[in-house]
Amino acid sequence: MSLRFLASVTAVTLVGVALAACGGGDSDVGTGRAAGKPTAAGFAPTLAAARGQTVRWWMYGGDDKVNAYVDDTVAPAARKLGVRVERVPVVDTADAVQRVVAERRAGKTSNGSVDLIWINGENFAGGKKAGLWLKSWAKGLPNSRYLDPKDPTIRTDFQVPVEGQESPWQRAAFVFAHDSDRVRTPPRDLDGLLAFAREHPGRVTYPAPPDFTGSAFVRQVVAAKGEDAAFAYLRELRSVSYRRGETYPKSEAELSRLFGDGQVDFAMSYDPAFVNSGVRKGQFPRTARPFSLADGSLQNTSFVTIPANAAHREGAQVIADLLLTPRLQAAKADPDSIGNPTVLDLDRLAGRRGLFAETEDSKYLLSDYGRTLAELPANRVEDLEKRWTLEVLRQSP
Amino acid sequence: MAALLASAPLLALVVRAFADEWRAPALVPQQLGLRGVQIAFSGSSAEAFGNSLLVAVATAMVALVLAWPAARVLGERRLRHPAPVFLLLAMPLLVPSYAVGTGLTEWFIRLGLDGTLPALVAGHLTFVLPYVVLVLLSGFGPRLTALEEVARVNGLSPFRRLLWVTLPAAAPTVGASALIGFLVSWSDYGTSLALGGGRPMLPVVLLPFVGADPQVAATLALLFLAPAVGVLAAATRAGRMPL
Amino acid sequence: MSGHELDCRDLSVSPGDSPVLRGLSLTVPAGSRTALVGPSGAGKTTLLRAISGLQDIDAGEVRLGGEPIHARAVHRRGIAVVFQEPRLLPHIDVQDNVALALRAAGVGRRERRRTAAAQLEEVGLGGLADRRVQGLSGGEQQRVALARALCANPRLLLLDEPLTALDPSRRAALRRVIVELQQQRRLTTVIVTHDRSEAAELGQRIALMLEGLIVQHGEPRTLFERPVSAAVARFFGVSNLIPSGAETLAIRPEHVRLEREGGRRGIVVEAVYAGDHVRVVVECGGQRLRAHVPPPDAPRVGEQIGVILPSEHVWPLPAATSRPEVTGSSAAPRVTL
């Protein structure tokens, strides 16, 4: 999971406008299967139709481990099923949605060039509202039986019901990093973070909203403390933070650099494997460790969706199903791979649970993110960002 | 000395590309390695390189053929009102390439051309052409006409005039504008993505790494610079700078 | 290598909207050298371009050695042109520039090089054959351009202000080269200049062009001392035009004599030192007369002095053309020698 992908969730304006223009046209081109209990037999025709197809998977392309996972793990597994996977790297998921919108506007109702999109949040919600996605297909994937249908982060996507229009594959959780050489014991909770900052003025900061990560940190505080208390907290934190809050890092990348260079004591990300990749990229010291706060962690899921006009919708479903197999989910959770926690419900795995044993003892990954803090609806995000600018950034200490 | 100064950023890029571990305040990387190269050359980078090369060369060529007559007419001040022509030419430069790309995408989809080489070349042409015309203009105009007059009074037939005088005399300018045209096409993200329909193109592969992974971005940037550096080096060795 | 007679008849050229040549006629005898002078904007360059074919003509004809050539393509006219700027081809060396016309004519490489080298020798640039043109000085470049024009072995040589771009010290040398080579080859030549004394040195004849017409064509002395109109007189520095009854008398200022005693008495109102002479203006019977006198003899301002106009130098302007300017109508004089 990568920060740039997550960031694209918030890049909604362009797509939003485009979607508004193309209206809520219907695309009732489901798989024809009722949303019943998935069975291997029910999936056989899809598997047969998928043979020989090349699935173009539009996805954020800036994370080498995600790219490698798709190229070296997903693609070979797909090849055994007679399906080729072609990764189309984009900077921003909105680019892929934009492409689907353009095809829709040009009246291309079939044979579209986007077969699969790595997506969540507002990009999914906007496309769903406009009827861009294939309907009810995800419920028919055989491996969806390993998912917990009651889990709100599986059933909904930023509080929008999924309704079988996308299938989960990765998890995101808001985590922090410290350098165990410098700060042996990280703060327990948000109050502990403030106390640390008071003791060590200038050593704590976070990216300025509307940066995706900074905005998520603000939501994390709001979810833990309630909105007004959260802003009082943030104002107090400001007076003892890096450069007395006169400037904030512009992005997560900038905060990561400050942390890697030892100028501040904590980094943070919505990517639960970011310490793992920071060390791998040589950006973080090997003594960097992840931690979460006792107040809980924001969590969400990212999915794959299939445009209604996709040329290779059967192949796309085969790939989506493949992404849910315990073996591939376990491979993805491997710290040497993406190091991303599984979306599967371990209790449903029975004998195959052992596949996930290795994950639990990486020093760069957390096995437990603590209490789950639910994501807020997207429309509240903007209000919080505005309030932060007014009450924290512009407020003199 | 100037060459040294000019190559300093390039050198920094090379170091960055081979720095597996590099954190401040260290002035040199803590660890050198090939992680960047391994990642940059995996996946569809090679195919993207090939596609981008093909599209950029084709775009530059077509742009030259189209820009030549336009630049001659404008350069010789044969138009009474050149301002609207310039404005029309510059128009695509005022709009972000992605917007041009998405606008065109719809039409190319309707025509069933999206994702094809001609579509990519046509899309790139919209904003490559102005650069090529403007660079050609700087070398054309009265100077080239003057030399052609010399050819005429020295008994050269129209064909020989073109072959012996016009083309060789214009070669540095044509070379420079071809280089500019190539580079503008080569480095375009927006149109390549919008019209490529999923076809791998180098900027599309490179851009996601910028900011997210400095080492891979630096490595791909070197790959990105290779043709330009190659052309410049060849031009310098040939003893004449194209610009 | 003898030249061919150039004969332009009733040439009209109107590039754009306004006419530049208005029924111009000019004859340059075979093997002779005519300097074409006139103020800027008179149409001198346009005339050369019309003769060489670089400019289309609207009416009239151009004959060379009796043959009409105005319908021929430029590269088939056998006319060489030296432009104001050298216009050397940047991508080939000096000798290939010089031999351009030979290459066009299909002459072999060795022969071309030999001829080019000999031609370069003639213009005083022996040894520069292998040089790139970029390294040459302005004067050298213009000599290469001259060599190129001569190497073509043209039937007519046109030079469009070939000296203007050079600094004055180099002009005299190139002027000598041009005159010498023309005389050796007896090449019919037209040289454009805007400087009347340069025209006198360069041309066996001078043709004065005003507003798209040749108003007088003759030996330099004729134009300087026997102008056919006030306009010609003024262009050639005949600054004294004295009304006398129905006619106008013209006399050059250097021919006016000033005497302490005698003559027509007048008052010196201006005396300006101009190096080799002093420009004196004398007010004399309500008229201002100008005289150029040697510095030691110069009177002072306010001094009373006698003016003498030697009769052999006084020239009555032809009556019909004593009106101030050339009108441009077909009634304007066309003198061709």
mmCIF file of C-alpha atoms in Angstrom, chain C residues 14-217:
data_model
loop_
_atom_site.group_PDB
_atom_site.id
_atom_site.type_symbol
_atom_site.label_atom_id
_atom_site.label_comp_id
_atom_site.label_asym_id
_atom_site.label_seq_id
_atom_site.Cartn_x
_atom_site.Cartn_y
_atom_site.Cartn_z
ATOM 1 C CA SER C 14 5.202 46.758 -57.822
ATOM 2 C CA PRO C 15 5.949 44.386 -54.989
ATOM 3 C CA GLY C 16 3.076 44.839 -52.562
ATOM 4 C CA ASP C 17 0.892 47.813 -53.357
ATOM 5 C CA SER C 18 3.180 50.679 -54.251
ATOM 6 C CA PRO C 19 5.146 50.788 -57.491
ATOM 7 C CA VAL C 20 8.918 50.728 -57.067
ATOM 8 C CA LEU C 21 10.057 50.738 -60.696
ATOM 9 C CA ARG C 22 7.885 52.895 -62.923
ATOM 10 C CA GLY C 23 8.652 52.238 -66.536
ATOM 11 C CA LEU C 24 12.404 52.351 -66.063
ATOM 12 C CA SER C 25 14.821 52.062 -68.955
ATOM 13 C CA LEU C 26 18.572 51.642 -68.779
ATOM 14 C CA THR C 27 21.186 50.511 -71.243
ATOM 15 C CA VAL C 28 24.616 49.414 -70.148
ATOM 16 C CA PRO C 29 26.988 48.873 -73.103
ATOM 17 C CA ALA C 30 28.776 45.542 -73.389
ATOM 18 C CA GLY C 31 31.891 45.334 -71.274
ATOM 19 C CA SER C 32 31.267 48.593 -69.476
ATOM 20 C CA ARG C 33 30.789 49.420 -65.827
ATOM 21 C CA THR C 34 27.885 51.509 -64.618
ATOM 22 C CA ALA C 35 27.484 52.696 -61.073
ATOM 23 C CA LEU C 36 23.841 52.932 -60.086
ATOM 24 C CA VAL C 37 23.309 55.637 -57.465
ATOM 25 C CA GLY C 38 20.345 57.120 -55.751
ATOM 26 C CA PRO C 39 18.976 57.820 -52.322
ATOM 27 C CA SER C 40 17.748 54.867 -50.333
ATOM 28 C CA GLY C 41 14.280 53.821 -51.378
ATOM 29 C CA ALA C 42 14.833 54.847 -54.975
ATOM 30 C CA GLY C 43 14.520 51.218 -56.127
ATOM 31 C CA LYS C 44 18.167 50.367 -56.874
ATOM 32 C CA THR C 45 18.117 46.958 -55.232
ATOM 33 C CA THR C 46 14.747 46.197 -56.794
ATOM 34 C CA LEU C 47 16.182 46.961 -60.219
ATOM 35 C CA LEU C 48 19.063 44.525 -59.682
ATOM 36 C CA ARG C 49 16.634 41.886 -58.450
ATOM 37 C CA ALA C 50 14.393 42.443 -61.442
ATOM 38 C CA ILE C 51 17.337 42.068 -63.827
ATOM 39 C CA SER C 52 18.572 38.904 -62.133
ATOM 40 C CA GLY C 53 15.048 37.507 -61.912
ATOM 41 C CA LEU C 54 14.840 37.378 -58.125
ATOM 42 C CA GLN C 55 11.996 39.873 -58.446
ATOM 43 C CA ASP C 56 9.144 39.351 -60.887
ATOM 44 C CA ILE C 57 8.440 42.251 -63.223
ATOM 45 C CA ASP C 58 4.967 43.501 -64.046
ATOM 46 C CA ALA C 59 5.812 45.019 -67.410
ATOM 47 C CA GLY C 60 8.763 45.764 -69.686
ATOM 48 C CA GLU C 61 11.664 43.619 -70.780
ATOM 49 C CA VAL C 62 15.248 42.807 -69.963
ATOM 50 C CA ARG C 63 17.629 41.970 -72.776
ATOM 51 C CA LEU C 64 21.133 40.678 -72.444
ATOM 52 C CA GLY C 65 23.269 40.611 -75.572
ATOM 53 C CA GLY C 66 20.109 41.284 -77.510
ATOM 54 C CA GLU C 67 18.214 38.283 -76.161
ATOM 55 C CA PRO C 68 15.203 38.836 -73.941
ATOM 56 C CA ILE C 69 15.879 37.052 -70.658
ATOM 57 C CA HIS C 70 13.121 38.264 -68.355
ATOM 58 C CA ALA C 71 11.054 35.120 -68.871
ATOM 59 C CA ARG C 72 13.923 32.787 -67.969
ATOM 60 C CA ALA C 73 14.366 31.124 -64.609
ATOM 61 C CA VAL C 74 16.964 32.820 -62.445
ATOM 62 C CA HIS C 75 19.431 29.969 -62.694
ATOM 63 C CA ARG C 76 19.364 30.088 -66.485
ATOM 64 C CA ARG C 77 20.123 33.791 -66.937
ATOM 65 C CA GLY C 78 23.908 33.687 -66.638
ATOM 66 C CA ILE C 79 23.890 36.645 -64.285
ATOM 67 C CA ALA C 80 26.088 36.739 -61.200
ATOM 68 C CA VAL C 81 25.084 38.782 -58.177
ATOM 69 C CA VAL C 82 27.157 39.998 -55.239
ATOM 70 C CA PHE C 83 24.837 40.979 -52.419
ATOM 71 C CA GLN C 84 25.299 43.578 -49.768
ATOM 72 C CA GLU C 85 26.095 40.805 -47.270
ATOM 73 C CA PRO C 86 28.502 38.061 -48.380
ATOM 74 C CA ARG C 87 25.863 35.298 -48.064
ATOM 75 C CA LEU C 88 28.404 32.493 -47.968
ATOM 76 C CA LEU C 89 27.072 28.978 -47.473
ATOM 77 C CA PRO C 90 28.013 28.037 -43.914
ATOM 78 C CA HIS C 91 28.250 24.306 -44.423
ATOM 79 C CA ILE C 92 30.967 24.220 -47.089
ATOM 80 C CA ASP C 93 34.497 25.620 -47.193
ATOM 81 C CA VAL C 94 35.764 28.657 -49.064
ATOM 82 C CA GLN C 95 36.699 26.943 -52.335
ATOM 83 C CA ASP C 96 33.384 25.084 -52.551
ATOM 84 C CA ASN C 97 31.585 28.379 -52.047
ATOM 85 C CA VAL C 98 33.599 29.922 -54.841
ATOM 86 C CA ALA C 99 33.020 26.975 -57.172
ATOM 87 C CA LEU C 100 29.272 26.710 -56.503
ATOM 88 C CA ALA C 101 28.296 27.689 -60.045
ATOM 89 C CA LEU C 102 30.852 25.283 -61.509
ATOM 90 C CA ARG C 103 29.360 22.472 -59.480
ATOM 91 C CA ALA C 104 25.946 23.426 -60.813
ATOM 92 C CA ALA C 105 27.383 23.298 -64.331
ATOM 93 C CA GLY C 106 28.673 19.791 -63.752
ATOM 94 C CA VAL C 107 32.392 20.640 -63.698
ATOM 95 C CA GLY C 108 34.517 17.920 -62.075
ATOM 96 C CA ARG C 109 35.831 18.301 -58.572
ATOM 97 C CA ARG C 110 39.499 18.726 -59.459
ATOM 98 C CA GLU C 111 38.778 21.254 -62.140
ATOM 99 C CA ARG C 112 36.486 23.120 -59.761
ATOM 100 C CA ARG C 113 39.151 23.328 -57.099
ATOM 101 C CA ARG C 114 41.766 24.511 -59.547
ATOM 102 C CA THR C 115 39.520 27.233 -60.908
ATOM 103 C CA ALA C 116 38.411 28.287 -57.441
ATOM 104 C CA ALA C 117 41.985 28.531 -56.241
ATOM 105 C CA ALA C 118 42.941 30.694 -59.227
ATOM 106 C CA GLN C 119 39.910 32.878 -58.683
ATOM 107 C CA LEU C 120 40.728 33.295 -54.979
ATOM 108 C CA GLU C 121 44.230 34.319 -55.971
ATOM 109 C CA GLU C 122 42.756 37.035 -58.150
ATOM 110 C CA VAL C 123 40.741 38.556 -55.352
ATOM 111 C CA GLY C 124 43.772 38.429 -53.077
ATOM 112 C CA LEU C 125 42.776 35.437 -50.974
ATOM 113 C CA GLY C 126 45.230 32.821 -52.244
ATOM 114 C CA GLY C 127 45.747 30.157 -49.590
ATOM 115 C CA LEU C 128 42.345 30.452 -47.965
ATOM 116 C CA ALA C 129 40.751 27.792 -50.160
ATOM 117 C CA ASP C 130 40.425 25.166 -47.439
ATOM 118 C CA ARG C 131 39.216 27.485 -44.698
ATOM 119 C CA ARG C 132 35.762 27.391 -43.193
ATOM 120 C CA VAL C 133 33.826 30.543 -44.003
ATOM 121 C CA GLN C 134 32.980 31.245 -40.359
ATOM 122 C CA GLY C 135 36.559 32.223 -39.547
ATOM 123 C CA LEU C 136 36.872 34.909 -42.215
ATOM 124 C CA SER C 137 36.680 38.652 -41.643
ATOM 125 C CA GLY C 138 33.893 40.679 -43.234
ATOM 126 C CA GLY C 139 36.219 41.948 -45.937
ATOM 127 C CA GLU C 140 37.506 38.462 -46.721
ATOM 128 C CA GLN C 141 33.966 37.107 -46.871
ATOM 129 C CA GLN C 142 32.947 39.768 -49.367
ATOM 130 C CA ARG C 143 36.000 38.949 -51.489
ATOM 131 C CA VAL C 144 34.968 35.294 -51.458
ATOM 132 C CA ALA C 145 31.514 36.374 -52.586
ATOM 133 C CA LEU C 146 33.131 38.358 -55.421
ATOM 134 C CA ALA C 147 35.266 35.372 -56.377
ATOM 135 C CA ARG C 148 32.147 33.207 -56.409
ATOM 136 C CA ALA C 149 30.383 35.639 -58.731
ATOM 137 C CA LEU C 150 33.371 35.791 -61.098
ATOM 138 C CA CYS C 151 33.906 32.045 -61.034
ATOM 139 C CA ALA C 152 30.463 31.617 -62.579
ATOM 140 C CA ASN C 153 31.852 33.319 -65.679
ATOM 141 C CA PRO C 154 28.671 35.383 -65.967
ATOM 142 C CA ARG C 155 27.408 37.390 -68.896
ATOM 143 C CA LEU C 156 26.518 40.174 -66.533
ATOM 144 C CA LEU C 157 27.762 41.044 -63.052
ATOM 145 C CA LEU C 158 25.497 42.820 -60.599
ATOM 146 C CA LEU C 159 26.871 44.138 -57.323
ATOM 147 C CA ASP C 160 24.427 45.448 -54.719
ATOM 148 C CA GLU C 161 26.272 47.840 -52.418
ATOM 149 C CA PRO C 162 29.115 45.370 -51.991
ATOM 150 C CA LEU C 163 31.174 47.766 -49.888
ATOM 151 C CA THR C 164 28.564 49.030 -47.458
ATOM 152 C CA ALA C 165 29.148 46.372 -44.823
ATOM 153 C CA LEU C 166 32.899 47.000 -44.762
ATOM 154 C CA ASP C 167 34.773 49.502 -42.666
ATOM 155 C CA PRO C 168 36.120 52.454 -44.665
ATOM 156 C CA SER C 169 39.747 51.313 -44.601
ATOM 157 C CA ARG C 170 38.894 48.078 -46.400
ATOM 158 C CA ARG C 171 36.545 49.672 -48.903
ATOM 159 C CA ALA C 172 39.210 51.265 -51.076
ATOM 160 C CA ALA C 173 41.105 47.997 -51.459
ATOM 161 C CA LEU C 174 38.043 45.998 -52.500
ATOM 162 C CA ARG C 175 36.946 48.842 -54.768
ATOM 163 C CA ARG C 176 40.273 48.570 -56.588
ATOM 164 C CA VAL C 177 39.898 44.791 -56.926
ATOM 165 C CA ILE C 178 36.437 45.170 -58.408
ATOM 166 C CA VAL C 179 37.539 47.777 -60.930
ATOM 167 C CA GLU C 180 40.677 45.867 -61.945
ATOM 168 C CA LEU C 181 38.914 42.557 -62.473
ATOM 169 C CA GLN C 182 36.103 44.185 -64.412
ATOM 170 C CA GLN C 183 38.579 45.865 -66.684
ATOM 171 C CA GLN C 184 40.568 42.685 -67.252
ATOM 172 C CA ARG C 185 37.514 40.714 -68.191
ATOM 173 C CA ARG C 186 35.546 43.467 -69.841
ATOM 174 C CA LEU C 187 32.543 42.215 -67.934
ATOM 175 C CA THR C 188 29.314 44.156 -68.267
ATOM 176 C CA THR C 189 28.781 45.331 -64.711
ATOM 177 C CA VAL C 190 26.244 47.263 -62.662
ATOM 178 C CA ILE C 191 27.323 48.355 -59.191
ATOM 179 C CA VAL C 192 24.799 49.826 -56.804
ATOM 180 C CA THR C 193 25.948 52.412 -54.307
ATOM 181 C CA HIS C 194 24.334 55.275 -52.472
ATOM 182 C CA ASP C 195 27.526 57.293 -52.242
ATOM 183 C CA ARG C 196 28.132 59.696 -55.117
ATOM 184 C CA SER C 197 31.924 59.829 -54.810
ATOM 185 C CA GLU C 198 32.111 56.045 -54.608
ATOM 186 C CA ALA C 199 29.949 55.970 -57.730
ATOM 187 C CA ALA C 200 32.438 58.290 -59.463
ATOM 188 C CA GLU C 201 35.316 55.982 -58.586
ATOM 189 C CA LEU C 202 33.503 52.737 -59.406
ATOM 190 C CA GLY C 203 31.620 53.602 -62.541
ATOM 191 C CA GLN C 204 32.801 54.390 -66.013
ATOM 192 C CA ARG C 205 29.325 55.779 -66.133
ATOM 193 C CA ILE C 206 26.918 56.731 -63.437
ATOM 194 C CA ALA C 207 23.172 56.213 -63.590
ATOM 195 C CA LEU C 208 21.179 58.233 -61.098
ATOM 196 C CA MET C 209 17.964 56.680 -59.970
ATOM 197 C CA LEU C 210 15.218 58.719 -58.317
ATOM 198 C CA GLU C 211 11.814 57.355 -57.380
ATOM 199 C CA GLY C 212 11.891 54.357 -59.638
ATOM 200 C CA LEU C 213 13.360 55.993 -62.731
ATOM 201 C CA ILE C 214 16.801 56.591 -64.180
ATOM 202 C CA VAL C 215 16.948 60.379 -64.442
ATOM 203 C CA GLN C 216 20.447 60.703 -65.885
ATOM 204 C CA HIS C 217 23.029 58.247 -67.109
#
